[in-house]
């Protein structure tokens, strides 16, 4: 438990949605802030390389 | 007749979007069939059944897109194909002209206040995205299934280290401070907190809490495997701590299929220590009674009822009058032919199906779920009493869940109606956010058609439908009930009631 307490239940929800747009639409319908990621499957399957890219970018 | 089958290599769209594009093309002039799908094995089967599987489509990979359509002439086929390509080119979600972020990192940088990442990408990519979300300090709602158990364990270890939650994988439902994630219902605010290892189990309990006048503080999903020995109830225990510390939660209700003995012990011990009353529903364990601050319940409805009573909500569980139910079932019995002997249960909700199997264990039921049932040799053909969960991967691989796309279940209903041995259909209808916008209309039409075909063969076909949802849901609960009742369907407000009535109807056939 190294990090700060989880604020999940005390702060209003604000969502990043990866995948089905339907779930982002449902959140908008409820006036919950949501950002849709235009997600596409990674071209490569080299997880180590992708992790390295995450760190660099 | 003109046919077009186009493969677009390595082009991904989610199944709900593709369902909508398919629907739009079917409405294009002269189009008689249209399917736009990822080339998964299951979808190839569907295309094959529709006569739309070319050699090239057969050879396509699961991450390739197939656009397949039949029209009455070349010109209409060309127009429809153009429409498909235009629809697919439209950017999802964002306001016109606004570029959407392409990665989680970019999205977080653009929205510093974000606190939850909802992930519904294909399972093989879900681990990586969920891990990154945790590293960024975000909670995860992981709808994706097909995530390896070992990956789930690693994610939950990281979540504990970061003091964040992984709700999932295969998590259908969460409601945080009234905001619904995944498939969830608009439940009045209240003081009961729910932790659910199953989506429709949570939907049933939270909806019934609303009907009971109790209301909800939060509903936290854990994913269906959280209470397995390998995971050790990691999310359940974190969620208990959160609800124990939450000033808005006075009573906690938890629901899960039976955990491993060791995890059950750990969870019950944690429940005893939270300092608030806890209702525990381990479906199928048959444990009931109250011990200290902990009450054990057998069904989802009893769980909602026990939690409601603990916060002093005294409304009754919604139910049909005995007279109403008996009148319907007596009329159906009177018209039953000698050959009509068996129940067919077709569920969209996995836990509702599981609960039905438990309630019907006196009958020899076959199913694609275990729960005391025998295995079904062919998932697409019922034998004897059959009760199936059509939200399982076997039916949904590469296509939307039946709560969104009722097509496959509607086909199955028609098939059951043609079987002279079918005595009763038992179905669920789940409304709420992200579910089909008018599921009763689609179901009522299909059942009317199914009954007409049974009637031609000299049979009546009684139907019981349980509706899971609240009066505040976007589909209008009362209108959904009314539409089904107009089609002469017996509509219950809880699954437990539907199952009890189904068992009662079959009693005089099978003792």
PDB file of C-alpha atoms in Angstrom, chain A residues 39 45 47, chain B residues 12 119-130 142-148 151-152 155 169-170 225 393 397-398:
ATOM      1  CA  UNK A  39      -7.909   2.436 -30.105  1.00  0.00           C
ATOM      2  CA  UNK A  45       3.179  -8.333 -30.630  1.00  0.00           C
ATOM      3  CA  UNK A  47       5.317  -6.603 -25.462  1.00  0.00           C
TER       4      UNK A  47
ATOM      5  CA  UNK B  12     -10.237  -3.258 -36.263  1.00  0.00           C
ATOM      6  CA  UNK B 119     -11.401  -1.258 -21.148  1.00  0.00           C
ATOM      7  CA  UNK B 120     -13.369  -3.410 -23.589  1.00  0.00           C
ATOM      8  CA  UNK B 121     -10.696  -4.138 -26.199  1.00  0.00           C
ATOM      9  CA  UNK B 122     -10.175  -7.775 -27.303  1.00  0.00           C
ATOM     10  CA  UNK B 123      -8.866  -9.894 -24.418  1.00  0.00           C
ATOM     11  CA  UNK B 124      -5.391 -10.479 -25.833  1.00  0.00           C
ATOM     12  CA  UNK B 125      -4.703  -6.730 -25.696  1.00  0.00           C
ATOM     13  CA  UNK B 126      -6.493  -5.990 -22.422  1.00  0.00           C
ATOM     14  CA  UNK B 127      -3.704  -6.922 -20.005  1.00  0.00           C
ATOM     15  CA  UNK B 128      -1.280  -4.433 -21.473  1.00  0.00           C
ATOM     16  CA  UNK B 129      -3.771  -1.546 -21.397  1.00  0.00           C
ATOM     17  CA  UNK B 130      -4.933  -2.358 -17.852  1.00  0.00           C
ATOM     18  CA  UNK B 142     -12.078  -4.249 -17.270  1.00  0.00           C
ATOM     19  CA  UNK B 143     -15.023  -5.450 -19.352  1.00  0.00           C
ATOM     20  CA  UNK B 144     -12.843  -7.543 -21.683  1.00  0.00           C
ATOM     21  CA  UNK B 145     -12.882 -11.288 -21.223  1.00  0.00           C
ATOM     22  CA  UNK B 146     -10.379 -13.888 -22.433  1.00  0.00           C
ATOM     23  CA  UNK B 147      -7.682 -12.494 -20.117  1.00  0.00           C
ATOM     24  CA  UNK B 148      -5.389 -15.233 -18.786  1.00  0.00           C
ATOM     25  CA  UNK B 151      -2.442 -11.993 -16.091  1.00  0.00           C
ATOM     26  CA  UNK B 152      -5.402 -11.248 -13.817  1.00  0.00           C
ATOM     27  CA  UNK B 155      -2.768  -7.045 -12.568  1.00  0.00           C
ATOM     28  CA  UNK B 169     -11.656  -8.920 -16.152  1.00  0.00           C
ATOM     29  CA  UNK B 170     -15.026  -9.920 -17.576  1.00  0.00           C
ATOM     30  CA  UNK B 225     -12.859 -15.247 -11.147  1.00  0.00           C
ATOM     31  CA  UNK B 393     -18.101 -16.733 -25.274  1.00  0.00           C
ATOM     32  CA  UNK B 397     -17.078 -14.436 -29.896  1.00  0.00           C
ATOM     33  CA  UNK B 398     -16.688 -11.479 -32.256  1.00  0.00           C
TER      34      UNK B 398
END
